[in-house]
Tab-separated table of N, CA and C in Angstrom:
chain	number	residue	atom	x	y	z
A	1	UNK	N	-9.879	-12.875	2.726
A	1	UNK	CA	-9.424	-12.268	1.482
A	1	UNK	C	-10.585	-11.526	0.829
A	2	UNK	N	-10.301	-10.323	0.372
A	2	UNK	CA	-11.306	-9.517	-0.313
A	2	UNK	C	-11.382	-9.991	-1.763
A	3	UNK	N	-12.591	-10.276	-2.210
A	3	UNK	CA	-12.796	-10.678	-3.603
A	3	UNK	C	-13.519	-9.539	-4.311
A	4	UNK	N	-12.914	-9.104	-5.406
A	4	UNK	CA	-13.477	-8.017	-6.193
A	4	UNK	C	-13.796	-8.568	-7.572
A	5	UNK	N	-15.032	-8.330	-7.990
A	5	UNK	CA	-15.447	-8.798	-9.315
A	5	UNK	C	-15.351	-7.653	-10.310
A	6	UNK	N	-14.830	-8.006	-11.480
A	6	UNK	CA	-14.742	-7.025	-12.557
A	6	UNK	C	-15.794	-7.380	-13.595
A	7	UNK	N	-16.649	-6.420	-13.873
A	7	UNK	CA	-17.746	-6.632	-14.816
A	7	UNK	C	-17.351	-6.183	-16.213
A	8	UNK	N	-18.091	-6.652	-17.232
A	8	UNK	CA	-17.749	-6.303	-18.618
A	8	UNK	C	-17.702	-4.786	-18.866
A	9	UNK	N	-18.484	-4.025	-18.096
A	9	UNK	CA	-18.464	-2.572	-18.260
A	9	UNK	C	-17.256	-1.943	-17.554
A	10	UNK	N	-16.298	-2.792	-17.102
A	10	UNK	CA	-15.035	-2.409	-16.465
A	10	UNK	C	-15.208	-1.904	-15.040
A	11	UNK	N	-16.401	-2.059	-14.478
A	11	UNK	CA	-16.610	-1.647	-13.093
A	11	UNK	C	-16.139	-2.740	-12.153
A	12	UNK	N	-15.651	-2.311	-10.999
A	12	UNK	CA	-15.149	-3.224	-9.980
A	12	UNK	C	-16.129	-3.243	-8.810
A	13	UNK	N	-16.428	-4.455	-8.330
A	13	UNK	CA	-17.410	-4.616	-7.265
A	13	UNK	C	-16.792	-5.401	-6.112
A	14	UNK	N	-16.733	-4.776	-4.940
A	14	UNK	CA	-16.195	-5.425	-3.741
A	14	UNK	C	-17.298	-6.299	-3.151
A	15	UNK	N	-17.103	-7.602	-3.211
A	15	UNK	CA	-18.140	-8.534	-2.738
A	15	UNK	C	-18.230	-8.568	-1.219
A	16	UNK	N	-17.175	-8.176	-0.517
A	16	UNK	CA	-17.223	-8.208	0.948
A	16	UNK	C	-18.008	-7.037	1.515
A	17	UNK	N	-17.967	-5.894	0.820
A	17	UNK	CA	-18.688	-4.714	1.289
A	17	UNK	C	-19.938	-4.424	0.461
A	18	UNK	N	-20.158	-5.224	-0.574
A	18	UNK	CA	-21.308	-5.048	-1.470
A	18	UNK	C	-21.403	-3.625	-2.008
A	19	UNK	N	-20.297	-3.186	-2.624
A	19	UNK	CA	-20.310	-1.844	-3.224
A	19	UNK	C	-19.306	-1.776	-4.371
A	20	UNK	N	-19.578	-0.851	-5.275
A	20	UNK	CA	-18.652	-0.628	-6.377
A	20	UNK	C	-17.453	0.172	-5.880
A	21	UNK	N	-16.282	-0.152	-6.410
A	21	UNK	CA	-15.046	0.509	-6.006
A	21	UNK	C	-14.282	0.943	-7.253
A	22	UNK	N	-13.198	1.672	-7.032
A	22	UNK	CA	-12.368	2.116	-8.149
A	22	UNK	C	-10.912	1.733	-7.891
A	23	UNK	N	-10.025	2.162	-8.786
A	23	UNK	CA	-8.614	1.799	-8.650
A	23	UNK	C	-7.987	2.425	-7.409
A	24	UNK	N	-8.468	3.584	-7.002
A	24	UNK	CA	-7.946	4.194	-5.773
A	24	UNK	C	-8.236	3.306	-4.568
A	25	UNK	N	-9.379	2.653	-4.564
A	25	UNK	CA	-9.723	1.712	-3.490
A	25	UNK	C	-8.742	0.537	-3.487
A	26	UNK	N	-8.394	0.065	-4.675
A	26	UNK	CA	-7.425	-1.034	-4.782
A	26	UNK	C	-6.080	-0.584	-4.221
A	27	UNK	N	-5.672	0.657	-4.509
A	27	UNK	CA	-4.420	1.190	-3.965
A	27	UNK	C	-4.457	1.211	-2.441
A	28	UNK	N	-5.600	1.566	-1.872
A	28	UNK	CA	-5.734	1.576	-0.407
A	28	UNK	C	-5.550	0.165	0.141
A	29	UNK	N	-6.161	-0.822	-0.515
A	29	UNK	CA	-5.984	-2.207	-0.079
A	29	UNK	C	-4.505	-2.592	-0.102
A	30	UNK	N	-3.825	-2.184	-1.155
A	30	UNK	CA	-2.407	-2.503	-1.293
A	30	UNK	C	-1.607	-1.828	-0.178
A	31	UNK	N	-1.839	-0.541	0.029
A	31	UNK	CA	-1.094	0.193	1.046
A	31	UNK	C	-1.388	-0.311	2.454
A	32	UNK	N	-2.604	-0.781	2.683
A	32	UNK	CA	-2.978	-1.331	3.992
A	32	UNK	C	-2.601	-2.803	4.122
A	33	UNK	N	-1.982	-3.339	3.061
A	33	UNK	CA	-1.526	-4.735	3.030
A	33	UNK	C	-2.664	-5.728	3.264
A	34	UNK	N	-3.802	-5.423	2.664
A	34	UNK	CA	-4.965	-6.313	2.727
A	34	UNK	C	-4.941	-7.191	1.482
A	35	UNK	N	-5.020	-8.488	1.695
A	35	UNK	CA	-4.999	-9.426	0.568
A	35	UNK	C	-6.314	-9.343	-0.204
A	36	UNK	N	-6.208	-9.368	-1.517
A	36	UNK	CA	-7.396	-9.309	-2.367
A	36	UNK	C	-7.134	-10.063	-3.657
A	37	UNK	N	-8.220	-10.347	-4.335
A	37	UNK	CA	-8.190	-11.016	-5.636
A	37	UNK	C	-9.233	-10.356	-6.503
A	38	UNK	N	-8.923	-10.145	-7.751
A	38	UNK	CA	-9.880	-9.564	-8.692
A	38	UNK	C	-10.203	-10.636	-9.718
A	39	UNK	N	-11.491	-10.925	-9.861
A	39	UNK	CA	-11.925	-11.996	-10.763
A	39	UNK	C	-12.935	-11.464	-11.770
A	40	UNK	N	-12.974	-12.114	-12.912
A	40	UNK	CA	-13.977	-11.793	-13.930
A	40	UNK	C	-15.346	-12.222	-13.419
A	41	UNK	N	-16.319	-11.370	-13.562
A	41	UNK	CA	-17.652	-11.656	-13.009
A	41	UNK	C	-18.326	-12.852	-13.673
A	42	UNK	N	-17.997	-13.132	-14.933
A	42	UNK	CA	-18.646	-14.240	-15.638
A	42	UNK	C	-17.856	-15.541	-15.551
A	43	UNK	N	-16.529	-15.443	-15.730
A	43	UNK	CA	-15.726	-16.665	-15.843
A	43	UNK	C	-14.949	-17.012	-14.572
A	44	UNK	N	-14.889	-16.090	-13.627
A	44	UNK	CA	-14.086	-16.251	-12.408
A	44	UNK	C	-12.584	-16.312	-12.692
A	45	UNK	N	-12.173	-15.920	-13.893
A	45	UNK	CA	-10.747	-15.887	-14.224
A	45	UNK	C	-10.071	-14.822	-13.370
A	46	UNK	N	-8.856	-15.105	-12.929
A	46	UNK	CA	-8.120	-14.172	-12.078
A	46	UNK	C	-7.601	-13.009	-12.933
A	47	UNK	N	-8.046	-11.803	-12.611
A	47	UNK	CA	-7.647	-10.598	-13.342
A	47	UNK	C	-6.769	-9.674	-12.493
A	48	UNK	N	-6.313	-10.172	-11.364
A	48	UNK	CA	-5.568	-9.342	-10.425
A	48	UNK	C	-4.350	-8.695	-11.083
A	49	UNK	N	-3.548	-9.501	-11.774
A	49	UNK	CA	-2.322	-8.974	-12.370
A	49	UNK	C	-2.616	-7.880	-13.398
A	50	UNK	N	-3.636	-8.076	-14.222
A	50	UNK	CA	-3.925	-7.067	-15.245
A	50	UNK	C	-4.391	-5.752	-14.618
A	51	UNK	N	-5.136	-5.817	-13.524
A	51	UNK	CA	-5.576	-4.587	-12.848
A	51	UNK	C	-4.383	-3.919	-12.155
A	52	UNK	N	-3.500	-4.722	-11.545
A	52	UNK	CA	-2.308	-4.154	-10.918
A	52	UNK	C	-1.419	-3.473	-11.960
A	53	UNK	N	-1.292	-4.100	-13.119
A	53	UNK	CA	-0.513	-3.490	-14.202
A	53	UNK	C	-1.163	-2.196	-14.689
A	54	UNK	N	-2.475	-2.161	-14.683
A	54	UNK	CA	-3.196	-0.937	-15.062
A	54	UNK	C	-2.886	0.187	-14.065
A	55	UNK	N	-2.865	-0.142	-12.786
A	55	UNK	CA	-2.539	0.860	-11.762
A	55	UNK	C	-1.112	1.365	-11.958
A	56	UNK	N	-0.185	0.443	-12.187
A	56	UNK	CA	1.204	0.840	-12.417
A	56	UNK	C	1.312	1.698	-13.666
A	57	UNK	N	0.648	1.293	-14.728
A	57	UNK	CA	0.700	2.033	-15.986
A	57	UNK	C	0.191	3.463	-15.803
A	58	UNK	N	-0.909	3.606	-15.081
A	58	UNK	CA	-1.450	4.945	-14.841
A	58	UNK	C	-0.516	5.762	-13.957
A	59	UNK	N	0.100	5.128	-12.988
A	59	UNK	CA	1.039	5.832	-12.109
A	59	UNK	C	2.285	6.251	-12.868
A	60	UNK	N	2.723	5.441	-13.800
A	60	UNK	CA	3.942	5.709	-14.554
A	60	UNK	C	3.781	6.840	-15.566
A	61	UNK	N	2.567	7.215	-15.893
A	61	UNK	CA	2.381	8.321	-16.837
A	61	UNK	C	2.729	9.660	-16.196
A	62	UNK	N	2.739	9.709	-14.873
A	62	UNK	CA	3.113	10.922	-14.157
A	62	UNK	C	4.620	10.861	-13.874
A	63	UNK	N	5.403	11.714	-14.526
A	63	UNK	CA	6.862	11.665	-14.408
A	63	UNK	C	7.356	11.873	-12.977
A	64	UNK	N	6.663	12.710	-12.184
A	64	UNK	CA	7.087	12.952	-10.811
A	64	UNK	C	6.894	11.715	-9.942
A	65	UNK	N	6.006	10.831	-10.335
A	65	UNK	CA	5.637	9.679	-9.532
A	65	UNK	C	6.235	8.386	-10.089
A	66	UNK	N	6.892	8.477	-11.203
A	66	UNK	CA	7.390	7.305	-11.914
A	66	UNK	C	8.522	6.616	-11.169
A	67	UNK	N	8.440	5.296	-11.081
A	67	UNK	CA	9.505	4.482	-10.487
A	67	UNK	C	10.329	3.783	-11.560
A	68	UNK	N	9.696	3.476	-12.665
A	68	UNK	CA	10.320	2.665	-13.700
A	68	UNK	C	10.884	3.557	-14.801
A	69	UNK	N	12.206	3.675	-14.833
A	69	UNK	CA	12.846	4.471	-15.878
A	69	UNK	C	12.848	3.686	-17.184
A	70	UNK	N	13.132	4.365	-18.253
A	70	UNK	CA	13.227	3.691	-19.558
A	70	UNK	C	14.321	2.626	-19.531
A	71	UNK	N	15.432	2.928	-18.900
A	71	UNK	CA	16.547	1.981	-18.819
A	71	UNK	C	16.105	0.725	-18.070
A	72	UNK	N	15.448	0.914	-16.938
A	72	UNK	CA	14.992	-0.227	-16.146
A	72	UNK	C	13.973	-1.060	-16.924
A	73	UNK	N	13.038	-0.410	-17.588
A	73	UNK	CA	12.032	-1.149	-18.371
A	73	UNK	C	12.687	-1.951	-19.490
A	74	UNK	N	13.660	-1.366	-20.162
A	74	UNK	CA	14.358	-2.096	-21.226
A	74	UNK	C	15.079	-3.314	-20.665
A	75	UNK	N	15.713	-3.149	-19.504
A	75	UNK	CA	16.407	-4.278	-18.877
A	75	UNK	C	15.418	-5.386	-18.513
A	76	UNK	N	14.272	-5.012	-17.969
A	76	UNK	CA	13.262	-6.013	-17.613
A	76	UNK	C	12.749	-6.750	-18.839
A	77	UNK	N	12.509	-6.024	-19.906
A	77	UNK	CA	12.002	-6.642	-21.136
A	77	UNK	C	13.011	-7.655	-21.679
A	78	UNK	N	14.285	-7.365	-21.535
A	78	UNK	CA	15.313	-8.296	-22.011
A	78	UNK	C	15.259	-9.648	-21.296
A	79	UNK	N	14.760	-9.674	-20.068
A	79	UNK	CA	14.712	-10.921	-19.308
A	79	UNK	C	13.524	-11.809	-19.667
A	80	UNK	N	12.510	-11.246	-20.325
A	80	UNK	CA	11.381	-12.082	-20.742
A	80	UNK	C	11.862	-13.105	-21.763
A	81	UNK	N	11.338	-14.307	-21.657
A	81	UNK	CA	11.691	-15.413	-22.556
A	81	UNK	C	13.175	-15.779	-22.503
A	82	UNK	N	13.831	-15.450	-21.387
A	82	UNK	CA	15.226	-15.867	-21.237
A	82	UNK	C	15.312	-16.928	-20.146
A	83	UNK	N	16.465	-17.567	-20.061
A	83	UNK	CA	16.673	-18.580	-19.029
A	83	UNK	C	16.666	-17.974	-17.629
A	84	UNK	N	16.902	-16.683	-17.536
A	84	UNK	CA	17.002	-16.004	-16.244
A	84	UNK	C	15.662	-15.456	-15.742
A	85	UNK	N	14.615	-15.591	-16.519
A	85	UNK	CA	13.317	-14.995	-16.177
A	85	UNK	C	12.851	-15.378	-14.770
A	86	UNK	N	12.885	-16.638	-14.428
A	86	UNK	CA	12.420	-17.105	-13.115
A	86	UNK	C	13.289	-16.517	-12.002
A	87	UNK	N	14.601	-16.497	-12.220
A	87	UNK	CA	15.513	-15.983	-11.197
A	87	UNK	C	15.330	-14.478	-10.994
A	88	UNK	N	15.127	-13.762	-12.082
A	88	UNK	CA	14.928	-12.315	-11.983
A	88	UNK	C	13.637	-12.020	-11.223
A	89	UNK	N	12.584	-12.762	-11.522
A	89	UNK	CA	11.303	-12.586	-10.822
A	89	UNK	C	11.492	-12.790	-9.325
A	90	UNK	N	12.159	-13.894	-8.959
A	90	UNK	CA	12.391	-14.180	-7.535
A	90	UNK	C	13.278	-13.115	-6.898
A	91	UNK	N	14.304	-12.709	-7.606
A	91	UNK	CA	15.218	-11.696	-7.084
A	91	UNK	C	14.487	-10.373	-6.835
A	92	UNK	N	13.707	-9.938	-7.807
A	92	UNK	CA	12.987	-8.670	-7.661
A	92	UNK	C	11.983	-8.729	-6.505
A	93	UNK	N	11.252	-9.827	-6.435
A	93	UNK	CA	10.263	-9.978	-5.370
A	93	UNK	C	10.933	-9.970	-3.996
A	94	UNK	N	11.990	-10.748	-3.839
A	94	UNK	CA	12.697	-10.808	-2.555
A	94	UNK	C	13.355	-9.474	-2.217
A	95	UNK	N	13.864	-8.792	-3.215
A	95	UNK	CA	14.503	-7.496	-2.985
A	95	UNK	C	13.498	-6.463	-2.480
A	96	UNK	N	12.337	-6.440	-3.081
A	96	UNK	CA	11.298	-5.494	-2.650
A	96	UNK	C	10.829	-5.825	-1.238
A	97	UNK	N	10.635	-7.110	-0.945
A	97	UNK	CA	10.215	-7.517	0.396
A	97	UNK	C	11.263	-7.071	1.420
A	98	UNK	N	12.533	-7.314	1.122
A	98	UNK	CA	13.616	-6.904	2.028
A	98	UNK	C	13.653	-5.390	2.200
A	99	UNK	N	13.471	-4.678	1.106
A	99	UNK	CA	13.473	-3.216	1.157
A	99	UNK	C	12.349	-2.708	2.057
A	100	UNK	N	11.150	-3.263	1.902
A	100	UNK	CA	10.002	-2.843	2.717
A	100	UNK	C	10.240	-3.171	4.185
A	101	UNK	N	10.791	-4.346	4.472
A	101	UNK	CA	11.089	-4.713	5.861
A	101	UNK	C	12.097	-3.749	6.468
A	102	UNK	N	13.132	-3.397	5.713
A	102	UNK	CA	14.130	-2.447	6.208
A	102	UNK	C	13.512	-1.068	6.427
A	103	UNK	N	12.653	-0.661	5.507
A	103	UNK	CA	11.984	0.629	5.629
A	103	UNK	C	11.114	0.663	6.885
A	104	UNK	N	10.379	-0.416	7.153
A	104	UNK	CA	9.543	-0.498	8.354
A	104	UNK	C	10.397	-0.411	9.615
A	105	UNK	N	11.558	-1.089	9.617
A	105	UNK	CA	12.457	-1.041	10.778
A	105	UNK	C	12.972	0.375	11.006
A	106	UNK	N	13.399	1.040	9.940
A	106	UNK	CA	13.919	2.401	10.067
A	106	UNK	C	12.828	3.340	10.577
A	107	UNK	N	11.611	3.207	10.047
A	107	UNK	CA	10.522	4.058	10.509
A	107	UNK	C	10.219	3.805	11.982
A	108	UNK	N	10.275	2.544	12.397
A	108	UNK	CA	10.057	2.214	13.807
A	108	UNK	C	11.131	2.818	14.692
A	109	UNK	N	12.389	2.732	14.248
A	109	UNK	CA	13.487	3.330	15.012
A	109	UNK	C	13.340	4.850	15.108
A	110	UNK	N	12.985	5.474	14.003
A	110	UNK	CA	12.812	6.928	13.998
A	110	UNK	C	11.682	7.346	14.930
A	111	UNK	N	10.576	6.614	14.891
A	111	UNK	CA	9.439	6.921	15.758
A	111	UNK	C	9.855	6.774	17.219
A	112	UNK	N	10.583	5.707	17.528
A	112	UNK	CA	11.055	5.458	18.888
A	112	UNK	C	12.009	6.565	19.343
A	113	UNK	N	12.905	6.996	18.452
A	113	UNK	CA	13.844	8.063	18.792
A	113	UNK	C	13.110	9.366	19.091
A	114	UNK	N	12.115	9.689	18.273
A	114	UNK	CA	11.368	10.930	18.470
A	114	UNK	C	10.565	10.872	19.766
A	115	UNK	N	9.912	9.735	20.016
A	115	UNK	CA	9.102	9.607	21.227
A	115	UNK	C	9.942	9.666	22.489
A	116	UNK	N	11.177	9.150	22.444
A	116	UNK	CA	12.025	9.096	23.628
A	116	UNK	C	13.037	10.232	23.709
A	117	UNK	N	12.981	11.151	22.774
A	117	UNK	CA	13.882	12.298	22.816
A	117	UNK	C	13.328	13.322	23.808
A	118	UNK	N	14.141	14.267	24.233
A	118	UNK	CA	13.630	15.312	25.139
A	118	UNK	C	12.424	16.049	24.554
A	119	UNK	N	12.449	16.303	23.267
A	119	UNK	CA	11.311	16.986	22.637
A	119	UNK	C	10.077	16.101	22.676
A	120	UNK	N	10.249	14.796	22.423
A	120	UNK	CA	9.124	13.865	22.486
A	120	UNK	C	8.547	13.770	23.876
A	121	UNK	N	9.415	13.709	24.882
A	121	UNK	CA	8.964	13.660	26.281
A	121	UNK	C	8.218	14.942	26.640
A	122	UNK	N	8.796	16.090	26.243
A	122	UNK	CA	8.156	17.376	26.509
A	122	UNK	C	6.790	17.444	25.843
A	123	UNK	N	6.706	16.923	24.628
A	123	UNK	CA	5.436	16.906	23.902
A	123	UNK	C	4.388	16.081	24.641
A	124	UNK	N	4.788	14.922	25.177
A	124	UNK	CA	3.853	14.081	25.944
A	124	UNK	C	3.366	14.809	27.186
A	125	UNK	N	4.294	15.481	27.887
A	125	UNK	CA	3.912	16.232	29.089
A	125	UNK	C	2.936	17.341	28.727
A	126	UNK	N	3.208	18.030	27.638
A	126	UNK	CA	2.316	19.115	27.191
A	126	UNK	C	0.933	18.574	26.830
A	127	UNK	N	0.881	17.430	26.177
A	127	UNK	CA	-0.409	16.823	25.833
A	127	UNK	C	-1.188	16.479	27.096
A	128	UNK	N	-0.502	15.921	28.097
A	128	UNK	CA	-1.165	15.585	29.352
A	128	UNK	C	-1.670	16.846	30.047
A	129	UNK	N	-0.845	17.891	30.066
A	129	UNK	CA	-1.264	19.143	30.675
A	129	UNK	C	-2.455	19.753	29.952
A	130	UNK	N	-2.414	19.726	28.632
A	130	UNK	CA	-3.516	20.298	27.842
A	130	UNK	C	-4.810	19.547	28.104
A	131	UNK	N	-4.722	18.226	28.183
A	131	UNK	CA	-5.946	17.458	28.440
A	131	UNK	C	-6.460	17.738	29.842
A	132	UNK	N	-5.563	17.930	30.813
A	132	UNK	CA	-5.996	18.257	32.172
A	132	UNK	C	-6.619	19.648	32.208
A	133	UNK	N	-6.037	20.595	31.499
A	133	UNK	CA	-6.564	21.954	31.492
A	133	UNK	C	-7.897	22.038	30.760
A	134	UNK	N	-8.060	21.202	29.743
A	134	UNK	CA	-9.291	21.223	28.951
A	134	UNK	C	-10.391	20.360	29.551
A	135	UNK	N	-10.117	19.687	30.650
A	135	UNK	CA	-11.091	18.800	31.267
A	135	UNK	C	-12.295	19.613	31.741
A	136	UNK	N	-13.453	19.050	31.577
A	136	UNK	CA	-14.707	19.661	32.010
A	136	UNK	C	-14.660	19.872	33.530
A	137	UNK	N	-15.132	21.049	34.041
A	137	UNK	CA	-15.099	21.296	35.495
A	137	UNK	C	-15.806	20.193	36.302
A	138	UNK	N	-16.847	19.601	35.770
A	138	UNK	CA	-17.545	18.521	36.463
A	138	UNK	C	-16.623	17.314	36.616
A	139	UNK	N	-15.811	17.046	35.562
A	139	UNK	CA	-14.877	15.921	35.619
A	139	UNK	C	-13.792	16.148	36.652
A	140	UNK	N	-13.375	17.424	36.803
A	140	UNK	CA	-12.329	17.753	37.774
A	140	UNK	C	-12.800	17.456	39.198
A	141	UNK	N	-14.082	17.721	39.484
A	141	UNK	CA	-14.633	17.459	40.820
A	141	UNK	C	-14.639	15.975	41.130
A	142	UNK	N	-14.876	15.162	40.106
A	142	UNK	CA	-14.927	13.714	40.309
A	142	UNK	C	-13.534	13.128	40.550
A	143	UNK	N	-12.480	13.818	40.104
A	143	UNK	CA	-11.109	13.316	40.285
A	143	UNK	C	-10.594	13.702	41.582
């Protein structure tokens, strides 16, 4: 697990790579599905959620990139301090996990279809031909 320390000056320090990082680096960790934790440099308090919320907040300011509509945010706020809060949290988490799994399956199927289609096969043959044509003359003698 990658441990990132947050200093009072708001800088983030990756302890595994011994270097300062920024929020874009955290996004890369998320997209690469690398587990990480962000802790306060003095108290070791877990700050992961607050940094993740900061990333979401910054992303939501861009209307083209926004996922959370006003209607959705209002609905979520209504569930805080209600009897349904725990169930909504579990439902949302499981729904996102299922969505990502389905998305991965569809992408895998699409990749497989493209690779095994006539165009994909032709592309592989062309790549092999290009590599053979581009081979160094010395390498050709050795083959």
